[in-house]
Each structure stands twice: as C-alpha cells, then as structure tokens.
Coordinates of C-alpha atoms in Angstrom, one line a residue:
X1 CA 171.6 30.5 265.5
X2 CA 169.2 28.6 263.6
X3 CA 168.7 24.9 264.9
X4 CA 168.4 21.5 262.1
X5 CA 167.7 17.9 262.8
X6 CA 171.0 17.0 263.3
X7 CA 170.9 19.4 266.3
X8 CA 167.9 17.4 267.9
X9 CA 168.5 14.1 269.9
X10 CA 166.2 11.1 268.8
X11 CA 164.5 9.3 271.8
X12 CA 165.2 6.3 269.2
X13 CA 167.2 5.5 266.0
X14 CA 167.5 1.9 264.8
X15 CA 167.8 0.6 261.0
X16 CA 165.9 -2.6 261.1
X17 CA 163.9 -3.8 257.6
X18 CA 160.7 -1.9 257.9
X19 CA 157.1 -3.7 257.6
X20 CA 156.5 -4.9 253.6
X21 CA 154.2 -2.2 253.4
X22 CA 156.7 1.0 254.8
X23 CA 159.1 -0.3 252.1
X24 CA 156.8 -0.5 249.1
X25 CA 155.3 2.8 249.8
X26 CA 159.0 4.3 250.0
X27 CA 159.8 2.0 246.7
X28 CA 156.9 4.2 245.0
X29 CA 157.6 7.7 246.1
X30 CA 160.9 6.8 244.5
X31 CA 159.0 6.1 241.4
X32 CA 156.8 9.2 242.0
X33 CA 158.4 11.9 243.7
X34 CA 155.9 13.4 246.3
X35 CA 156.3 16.7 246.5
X36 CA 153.4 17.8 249.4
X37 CA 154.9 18.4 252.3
X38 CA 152.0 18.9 254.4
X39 CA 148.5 17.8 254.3
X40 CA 147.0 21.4 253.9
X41 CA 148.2 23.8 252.0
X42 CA 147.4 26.9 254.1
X43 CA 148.9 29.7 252.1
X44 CA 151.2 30.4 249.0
X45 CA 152.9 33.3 247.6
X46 CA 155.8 33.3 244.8
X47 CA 158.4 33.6 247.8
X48 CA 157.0 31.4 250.3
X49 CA 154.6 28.2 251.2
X50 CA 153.1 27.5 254.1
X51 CA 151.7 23.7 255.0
X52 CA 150.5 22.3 258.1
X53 CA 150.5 18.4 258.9
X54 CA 147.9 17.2 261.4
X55 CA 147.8 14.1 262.2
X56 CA 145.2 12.1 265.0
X57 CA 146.8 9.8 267.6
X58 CA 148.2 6.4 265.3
X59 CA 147.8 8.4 262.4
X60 CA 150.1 8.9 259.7
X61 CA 151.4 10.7 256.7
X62 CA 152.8 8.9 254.2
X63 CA 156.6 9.8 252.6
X64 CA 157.5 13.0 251.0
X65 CA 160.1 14.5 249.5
X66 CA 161.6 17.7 250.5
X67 CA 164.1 20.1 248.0
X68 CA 163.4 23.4 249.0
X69 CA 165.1 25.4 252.0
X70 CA 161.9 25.1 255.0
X71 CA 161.6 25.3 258.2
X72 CA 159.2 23.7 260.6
X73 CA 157.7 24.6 264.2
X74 CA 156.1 21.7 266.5
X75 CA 152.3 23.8 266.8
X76 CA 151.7 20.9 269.6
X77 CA 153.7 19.1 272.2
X78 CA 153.8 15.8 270.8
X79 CA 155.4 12.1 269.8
X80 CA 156.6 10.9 265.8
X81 CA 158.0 8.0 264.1
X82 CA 159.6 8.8 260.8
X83 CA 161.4 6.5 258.1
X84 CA 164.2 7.7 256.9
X85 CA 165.7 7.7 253.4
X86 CA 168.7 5.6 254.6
X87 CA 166.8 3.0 256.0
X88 CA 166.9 4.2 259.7
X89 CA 163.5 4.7 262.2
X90 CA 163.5 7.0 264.3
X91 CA 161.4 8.6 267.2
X92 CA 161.6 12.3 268.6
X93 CA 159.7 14.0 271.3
X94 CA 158.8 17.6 269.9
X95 CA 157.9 21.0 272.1
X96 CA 155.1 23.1 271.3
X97 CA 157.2 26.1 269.6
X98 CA 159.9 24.0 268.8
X99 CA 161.3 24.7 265.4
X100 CA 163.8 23.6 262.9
X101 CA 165.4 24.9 259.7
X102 CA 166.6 22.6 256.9
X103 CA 168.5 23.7 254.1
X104 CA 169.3 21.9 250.5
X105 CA 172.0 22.1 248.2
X106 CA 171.9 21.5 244.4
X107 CA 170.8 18.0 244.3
X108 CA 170.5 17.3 248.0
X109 CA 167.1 16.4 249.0
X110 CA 165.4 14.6 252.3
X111 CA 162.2 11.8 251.9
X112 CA 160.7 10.7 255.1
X113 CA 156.9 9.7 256.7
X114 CA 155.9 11.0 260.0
X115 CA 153.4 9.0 262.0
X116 CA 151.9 9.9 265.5
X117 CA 153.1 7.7 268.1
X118 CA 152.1 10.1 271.0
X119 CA 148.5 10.6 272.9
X120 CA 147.6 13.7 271.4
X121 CA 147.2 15.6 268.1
X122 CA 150.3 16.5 266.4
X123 CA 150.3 19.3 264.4
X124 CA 153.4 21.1 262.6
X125 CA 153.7 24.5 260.4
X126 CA 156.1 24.0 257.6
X127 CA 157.0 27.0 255.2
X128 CA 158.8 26.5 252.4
X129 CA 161.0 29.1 250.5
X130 CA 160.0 28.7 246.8
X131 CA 162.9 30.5 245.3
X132 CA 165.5 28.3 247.1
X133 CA 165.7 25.5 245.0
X134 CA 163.2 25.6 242.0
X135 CA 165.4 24.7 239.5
X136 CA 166.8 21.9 241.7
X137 CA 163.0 20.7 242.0
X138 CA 162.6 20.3 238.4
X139 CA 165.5 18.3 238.0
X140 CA 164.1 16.3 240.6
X141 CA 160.6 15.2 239.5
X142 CA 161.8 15.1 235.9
X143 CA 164.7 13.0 236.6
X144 CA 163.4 10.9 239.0
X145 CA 160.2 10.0 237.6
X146 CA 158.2 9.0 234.3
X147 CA 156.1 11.7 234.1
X148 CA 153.2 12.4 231.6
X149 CA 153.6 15.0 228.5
X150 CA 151.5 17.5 230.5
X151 CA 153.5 17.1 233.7
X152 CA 156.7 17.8 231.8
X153 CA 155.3 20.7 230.2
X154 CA 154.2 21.8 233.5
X155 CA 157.5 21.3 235.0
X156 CA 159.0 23.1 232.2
X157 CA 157.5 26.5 233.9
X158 CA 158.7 27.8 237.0
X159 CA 155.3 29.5 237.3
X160 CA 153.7 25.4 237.6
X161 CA 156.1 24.6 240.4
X162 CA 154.1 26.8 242.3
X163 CA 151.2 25.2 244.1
X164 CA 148.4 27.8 242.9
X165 CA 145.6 25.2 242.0
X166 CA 143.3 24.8 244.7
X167 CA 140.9 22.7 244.2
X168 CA 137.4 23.7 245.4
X169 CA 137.7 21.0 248.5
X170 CA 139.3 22.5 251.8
X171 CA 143.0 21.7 252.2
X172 CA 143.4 19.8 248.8
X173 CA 146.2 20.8 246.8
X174 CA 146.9 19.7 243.1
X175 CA 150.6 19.3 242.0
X176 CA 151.5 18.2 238.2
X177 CA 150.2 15.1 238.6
X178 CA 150.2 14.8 242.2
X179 CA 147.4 14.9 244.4
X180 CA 148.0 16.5 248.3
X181 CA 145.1 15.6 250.5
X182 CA 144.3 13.7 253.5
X183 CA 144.4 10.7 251.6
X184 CA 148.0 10.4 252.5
X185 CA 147.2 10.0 256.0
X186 CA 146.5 6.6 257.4
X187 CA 145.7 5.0 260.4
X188 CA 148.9 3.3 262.0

C-alpha cells in the first residue's frame, strides 16, 4: 500500500500568522499559480516528469502548486518546514528512501514551501504523472490567474502543459509565463 502525507506524523504542526513576508509570497502564488514543483527539471516525457528540489541548510523553496498525481522519495535524510495552504506550519523529519504518493481529484490541488531546517542538504525526487490531471491544470492557471494572450493560448494546448522548453542554462525550466529556476530558493 502506497503511503501519503496524511500517513506521516509531523514533529510539529501549529497555525500561527506567518512572518509578513511567508504571507505575501503565498498572497502572490494565489495571484500566479506556480506550477514548478522542483527546482530542476531532470527529465520529461508525455507520461511522466521528474523534478528534484535541493535545497542547502536554511535554504528554501518558495510556494508551489501541485494538481497532478506525484509522488516523492526523501534522496537524503533530512529536516523541513513547510506552509500550508490552510494556514498551518509544519515540520517533518524525512528518511533517505522515504516516499510518498499524493493524488488529486478534479479541482483538488495542494500549495506549500519547503525550507531546510536540518544540518544537511535536503534533496527530494518528485515525478509527476502528466496525464493525471491536465485538463484539471488548465482550469487551474486559467481560472486562477490573469494571464497574458500568449499564456492563454499556450494553455489552450495540452501539448504547452508540457514542460519541453529548456532553456540553454542547467536546471532552468520555462512554463507559460513562469520561470523555474533556483531563483525560487532563498536563504531562510
């Protein structure tokens, strides 16, 4: 049997009002629906995606927004803070191998940060099933956002949802109109 998040036991899980900055960045992913999952794209193909987040000691990457059906395996032994979508922090302890599926149903979806509260790298594999929820993902972004004439049109196509521009810098990934690269990482 597959294991989820609601499965795993949070060493912490408090709803407090986050710092001014937490809450306006969550404010504007609301606004702007961010869609990278990861900060590398490592590999795509029209069935699956596959991501990886690695993030530093105090680093941090900044909220997402996940539709499609993934699953995700702790590459490291490691510490995370994440925001939640309901207003809840919460901290987990993750095992090297450790992994967890997540599924979504039409209209369901999950936004969240992650930031490195442990004393070594923390790095995750995420893959993505593309065909789980594409349709769901365009009502998404183009219901949830303002979003450009070219973005739309983009959208429009099943083929754009894909992530298949790569941009000539490592690990950069271009998505309508967002941008996926390490500048969503900060320094906690």
């Amino acid at each position: 049997m597959a294991l989820t998040m609601l499965d795993k036991h949070a060493e912490s899980s408090v709803k407090t009002a986050w710092p001014a900055e937490i809450a306006a960045e969550f404010e504007r992913e609301k606004q702007n629906p961010n869609p990278c999952v990861g900060n590398a794209l490592v590999s795509e193909t029209d069935r699956v995606r596959v991501w990886t987040i690695r993030l530093k000691p105090g680093e941090r990457i900044g909220f997402h927004r996940h539709v499609l059906d993934y699953f995700w395996t702790a590459m490291t032994t490691c510490r995370g803070r994440q925001h939640l979508m309901d207003g809840t922090t919460v901290e987990y302890a993750y095992q090297a191998g450790e992994t967890r599926h997540e599924s979504y149903g039409p209209g369901e979806f999950k936004v969240h940060d992650l930031e490195n509260i442990g004393g070594t790298e923390m790095v995750f594999m995420t893959v993505e099933f593309l065909a789980s929820a594409l349709i769901d993902m365009k009502l998404h972004l183009a219901g949830d956002a303002k979003i450009d004439a070219e973005s739309r049109s983009q959208l429009n196509s099943i083929e754009s949802v894909n992530l298949k521009t790569i941009n000539a810098k490592p690990h950069h990934v271009r998505h309508a109109r967002f941008d996926c690269d390490r500048s969503n990482v900060t320094k906690g």
